Short mmCIF file of C-alpha atoms in Angstrom, two decimals:
data_model
loop_
_atom_site.label_atom_id
_atom_site.label_comp_id
_atom_site.label_asym_id
_atom_site.label_seq_id
_atom_site.Cartn_x
_atom_site.Cartn_y
_atom_site.Cartn_z
CA MET F 565 14.51 12.05 -8.31
CA SER F 566 15.16 13.70 -4.95
CA PHE F 567 16.92 10.67 -3.48
CA HIS F 568 19.88 8.42 -4.22
CA LEU F 569 19.69 4.66 -3.65
CA ASN F 570 23.49 4.30 -3.46
CA ASN F 571 23.60 0.83 -5.05
CA ARG F 572 20.63 -0.42 -3.03
CA LYS F 573 17.64 -1.78 -4.90
CA LEU F 574 14.06 -0.60 -4.54
CA TRP F 575 11.24 -3.13 -4.71
CA ALA F 576 7.45 -2.85 -4.55
CA VAL F 577 5.05 -5.42 -3.15
CA ILE F 578 1.38 -5.19 -4.07
CA PRO F 579 -0.95 -7.53 -2.17
CA ALA F 580 -3.83 -8.17 -4.59
CA ALA F 581 -5.36 -11.44 -3.44
CA GLY F 582 -8.15 -10.10 -1.24
CA SER F 583 -11.79 -10.93 -1.83
CA GLY F 584 -12.86 -7.28 -1.69
CA SER F 585 -16.10 -8.28 0.06
CA ARG F 586 -16.88 -4.71 1.13
CA PHE F 587 -16.76 -3.63 -2.49
CA SER F 588 -18.65 -6.52 -4.04
CA LYS F 589 -19.14 -10.19 -3.28
CA THR F 590 -18.55 -11.08 -6.93
CA GLU F 591 -16.22 -8.40 -8.33
CA LEU F 592 -12.67 -7.49 -7.34
CA LYS F 593 -12.12 -3.76 -6.89
CA GLN F 594 -8.62 -3.81 -8.43
CA TYR F 595 -10.10 -4.94 -11.76
CA GLN F 596 -12.74 -2.23 -12.06
CA MET F 597 -12.23 0.02 -15.07
CA ILE F 598 -11.28 3.71 -15.02
CA GLU F 599 -10.66 5.45 -18.34
CA GLY F 600 -10.03 2.18 -20.16
CA LYS F 601 -7.59 0.77 -17.59
CA THR F 602 -8.08 -1.37 -14.52
CA VAL F 603 -7.52 0.15 -11.10
CA LEU F 604 -4.50 -2.13 -10.73
CA GLU F 605 -2.94 -0.83 -13.96
CA HIS F 606 -3.35 2.74 -12.72
CA THR F 607 -1.72 1.76 -9.41
CA ILE F 608 1.25 0.11 -11.13
CA SER F 609 1.62 3.15 -13.41
CA ARG F 610 2.08 5.35 -10.34
CA LEU F 611 4.57 3.03 -8.66
CA THR F 612 6.73 2.56 -11.76
CA GLN F 613 7.49 6.28 -11.78
CA LEU F 614 10.07 5.32 -9.16
CA PRO F 615 13.34 3.57 -10.14
CA LEU F 616 12.07 0.12 -9.18
CA THR F 617 14.19 -2.96 -9.72
CA GLY F 618 10.95 -4.92 -9.77
CA TYR F 619 7.46 -5.22 -8.36
CA VAL F 620 5.73 -8.32 -7.01
CA LEU F 621 1.98 -8.83 -7.28
CA ALA F 622 0.62 -11.33 -4.76
CA ILE F 623 -2.55 -12.61 -6.42
CA GLY F 624 -5.24 -15.20 -5.70
CA SER F 625 -4.68 -18.81 -6.70
CA HIS F 626 -7.53 -18.63 -9.23
CA ASP F 627 -6.55 -15.24 -10.63
CA HIS F 628 -5.58 -15.77 -14.25
CA PHE F 629 -6.37 -12.20 -15.25
CA ALA F 630 -3.61 -10.15 -13.63
CA ALA F 631 -0.83 -11.68 -15.72
CA THR F 632 -2.65 -10.72 -18.93
CA LEU F 633 -2.78 -6.99 -18.15
CA PRO F 634 -0.46 -4.58 -20.01
CA PHE F 635 1.36 -3.22 -16.96
CA ASN F 636 3.98 -0.51 -17.17
CA GLN F 637 7.51 -1.91 -17.36
CA PRO F 638 6.27 -5.50 -17.72
CA GLU F 639 9.83 -6.82 -17.62
CA LYS F 640 9.90 -5.80 -13.94
CA ALA F 641 6.63 -7.56 -13.06
CA HIS F 642 6.70 -10.66 -10.85
CA PHE F 643 3.79 -12.74 -9.60
CA CYS F 644 3.39 -14.95 -6.56
CA GLN F 645 0.47 -16.59 -4.83
CA GLY F 646 -1.27 -14.52 -2.22
CA GLY F 647 -2.34 -15.69 1.22
CA GLU F 648 -5.44 -15.89 3.33
CA GLU F 649 -5.00 -12.38 4.74
CA ARG F 650 -3.13 -9.33 3.47
CA VAL F 651 -0.19 -9.98 5.78
CA HIS F 652 0.22 -13.52 4.41
CA SER F 653 0.24 -12.15 0.86
CA VAL F 654 2.96 -9.67 1.80
CA LEU F 655 5.03 -12.38 3.48
CA ASN F 656 4.64 -14.67 0.45
CA ALA F 657 5.91 -11.84 -1.76
CA LEU F 658 8.88 -11.28 0.55
CA HIS F 659 9.69 -14.99 0.46
CA TYR F 660 9.55 -14.78 -3.33
CA LEU F 661 11.99 -11.84 -3.24
CA LYS F 662 14.58 -13.75 -1.18
CA VAL F 663 16.22 -14.87 -4.41
CA PHE F 664 16.59 -11.30 -5.69
CA ALA F 665 16.74 -8.88 -2.76
CA ALA F 666 19.63 -8.04 -0.43
CA PRO F 667 18.91 -7.55 3.30
CA ASP F 668 19.30 -3.76 3.09
CA ASP F 669 17.32 -3.33 -0.12
CA LEU F 670 14.27 -1.12 0.33
CA VAL F 671 10.83 -2.68 -0.05
CA PHE F 672 7.57 -0.82 0.04
CA VAL F 673 4.10 -2.31 0.24
CA HIS F 674 1.23 -0.58 -1.49
CA ASP F 675 -2.48 -1.36 -1.69
CA ALA F 676 -3.61 -2.58 -5.10
CA ALA F 677 -6.68 -0.34 -4.83
CA ARG F 678 -4.82 2.96 -4.20
CA PRO F 679 -4.38 4.24 -7.77
CA CYS F 680 -4.15 7.94 -6.92
CA VAL F 681 -0.90 8.15 -4.93
CA THR F 682 1.28 10.97 -6.27
CA LEU F 683 4.92 10.81 -7.34
CA GLU F 684 5.78 13.55 -4.83
CA CYS F 685 4.43 11.44 -1.96
CA LEU F 686 6.27 8.36 -3.19
CA GLU F 687 9.54 10.27 -3.48
CA ASN F 688 9.12 11.84 -0.02
CA LEU F 689 8.53 8.43 1.51
CA VAL F 690 11.60 6.80 -0.05
CA GLU F 691 13.77 9.83 0.71
CA THR F 692 12.74 9.72 4.38
CA ALA F 693 13.56 6.03 4.64
CA ILE F 694 17.01 6.61 3.12
CA THR F 695 18.07 9.84 4.82
CA GLU F 696 16.77 8.91 8.28
CA SER F 697 17.60 5.17 8.07
CA CYS F 698 14.14 4.23 9.26
CA SER F 699 10.93 2.55 8.25
CA ALA F 700 8.22 4.96 7.15
CA ILE F 701 4.58 5.19 6.09
CA LEU F 702 2.40 7.73 4.36
CA ALA F 703 -0.32 9.05 6.65
CA ILE F 704 -2.56 12.07 7.13
CA PRO F 705 -3.77 13.70 10.37
CA VAL F 706 -7.29 12.73 11.39
CA ARG F 707 -9.56 15.66 10.55
CA ASP F 708 -13.01 14.62 11.68
CA THR F 709 -14.40 14.35 15.19
CA LEU F 710 -14.16 10.73 16.34
CA LYS F 711 -16.86 8.97 18.36
CA ARG F 712 -16.61 5.71 20.29
CA VAL F 713 -19.97 4.00 19.74
CA ASP F 714 -21.63 1.05 21.46
CA SER F 715 -21.76 -1.72 18.86
CA SER F 716 -25.20 -2.99 19.87
CA SER F 717 -27.14 0.21 20.67
CA HIS F 718 -25.22 2.50 18.28
CA GLN F 719 -25.22 5.12 21.03
CA ILE F 720 -22.21 7.40 21.46
CA GLU F 721 -20.10 6.45 24.46
CA GLN F 722 -17.33 9.01 24.12
CA THR F 723 -15.82 11.66 21.90
CA VAL F 724 -12.25 10.58 21.21
CA SER F 725 -9.55 13.23 20.98
CA ARG F 726 -8.03 13.29 17.50
CA LYS F 727 -4.91 15.00 18.79
CA GLN F 728 -1.86 12.91 17.82
CA LEU F 729 -4.03 10.60 15.67
CA TRP F 730 -3.06 9.93 12.06
CA GLN F 731 -4.80 7.85 9.40
CA ALA F 732 -2.36 5.35 7.93
CA GLN F 733 -2.05 5.02 4.17
CA THR F 734 0.29 3.15 1.85
CA PRO F 735 2.97 2.76 0.67
CA GLN F 736 4.75 1.62 3.83
CA ILE F 737 8.49 1.11 3.48
CA SER F 738 11.31 -0.71 5.29
CA THR F 739 14.37 -2.75 4.46
CA PHE F 740 13.84 -6.27 3.15
CA ALA F 741 15.38 -7.93 6.21
CA THR F 742 13.62 -5.72 8.77
CA LEU F 743 10.18 -6.11 7.22
CA SER F 744 10.50 -9.87 6.71
CA GLN F 745 11.67 -10.50 10.27
CA ALA F 746 9.05 -8.19 11.78
CA ILE F 747 6.15 -9.89 10.03
CA GLU F 748 7.42 -13.39 10.85
CA LYS F 749 7.90 -12.52 14.54
CA ALA F 750 4.52 -10.80 14.82
CA LEU F 751 2.72 -13.71 13.15
CA SER F 752 4.42 -16.26 15.40
CA ALA F 753 3.25 -14.23 18.43
CA ASP F 754 -0.34 -14.10 17.09
CA ILE F 755 -0.25 -10.31 16.90
CA VAL F 756 -3.05 -8.74 14.87
CA ILE F 757 -1.32 -7.22 11.84
CA THR F 758 -3.50 -4.73 9.99
CA ASP F 759 -0.62 -3.12 8.10
CA GLU F 760 3.15 -3.43 7.84
CA ALA F 761 3.71 -0.72 10.44
CA SER F 762 1.87 -2.73 13.10
CA ALA F 763 4.36 -5.59 12.65
CA LEU F 764 7.30 -3.16 12.71
CA GLU F 765 5.93 -1.52 15.85
CA TYR F 766 5.68 -4.91 17.54
CA VAL F 767 9.43 -5.58 17.13
CA GLY F 768 10.35 -2.08 18.28
CA GLU F 769 11.31 -0.70 14.88
CA LYS F 770 11.18 3.08 14.54
CA VAL F 771 8.49 4.00 12.03
CA LYS F 772 8.35 7.56 10.74
CA VAL F 773 5.14 9.18 9.52
CA VAL F 774 5.48 11.03 6.22
CA SER F 775 2.68 13.45 5.37
CA GLY F 776 0.54 12.05 2.59
CA ARG F 777 -2.47 13.50 0.81
CA SER F 778 -6.18 13.02 1.28
CA ASP F 779 -6.56 12.13 -2.41
CA ASN F 780 -4.50 8.94 -1.86
CA LEU F 781 -7.82 7.15 -1.74
CA LYS F 782 -8.20 3.44 -1.05
CA ILE F 783 -11.11 2.07 -3.06
CA THR F 784 -13.12 0.11 -0.52
CA TYR F 785 -16.78 0.68 -1.35
CA PRO F 786 -18.51 1.02 -4.74
CA ASP F 787 -18.92 4.81 -4.46
CA ASP F 788 -15.15 5.13 -3.90
CA LEU F 789 -14.68 4.10 -7.53
CA GLU F 790 -16.46 7.21 -8.78
CA LEU F 791 -14.38 9.38 -6.48
CA ALA F 792 -11.17 7.73 -7.73
CA LYS F 793 -12.22 8.47 -11.31
CA LEU F 794 -12.69 12.13 -10.40
CA ILE F 795 -9.36 12.34 -8.56
CA LEU F 796 -7.43 10.77 -11.44
CA THR F 797 -9.08 13.14 -13.93
CA VAL F 798 -8.19 16.19 -11.85
CA GLN F 799 -4.62 14.98 -11.28
CA GLN F 800 -4.14 14.50 -15.02
CA LYS F 801 -5.31 18.06 -15.71
CA VAL F 802 -2.96 19.50 -13.07
CA LYS F 803 0.12 17.84 -14.65
#
């Protein structure tokens, strides 16, 4: 490992209670199969390459499947009930961790349906958070030309400059106390929280961007599953 925790603990939170309606109205994307394993198992396999003290899966109230899966390092697996939105699932997981985590422990949040994140990216993210004493996220610069489009006519209104624009990914990391307080304050102020960084930004926390990779795909639509299969196959061959 390229970083030293110096007696701090490292935790992972994986919100996995979403309906996945853009993927399928009846099937959850994290339980789709790739090479004999669910997407969620692949995701956990990537995260447990780090020296985690534990990882918390925030799952749906009717999800009786997750706890039956043969996750890596099962002794480190914890489960809690998810919430209505992603942010509520993350906050529920943080509340669960209150018993175990110290205020300055590091906690990162990672999408259940991002099974292709590399160890190098994970290490770079944690190292940045430690060495620069900041919150941090993986992100990549926007590559494509962006258009602002009228929602009713679908006509282009403006070409938006992509200069200084980055596409946020996960994991996103902060200290336990900072992340918990930021989310609670943002929710109480009715701020729209699309990711952890948006809550941290609201409370004025410095959030550093760490260069990620374009193959850190989030499975959102059915055709993303085939692309994830290809990425995982290629990554295995490169090892």
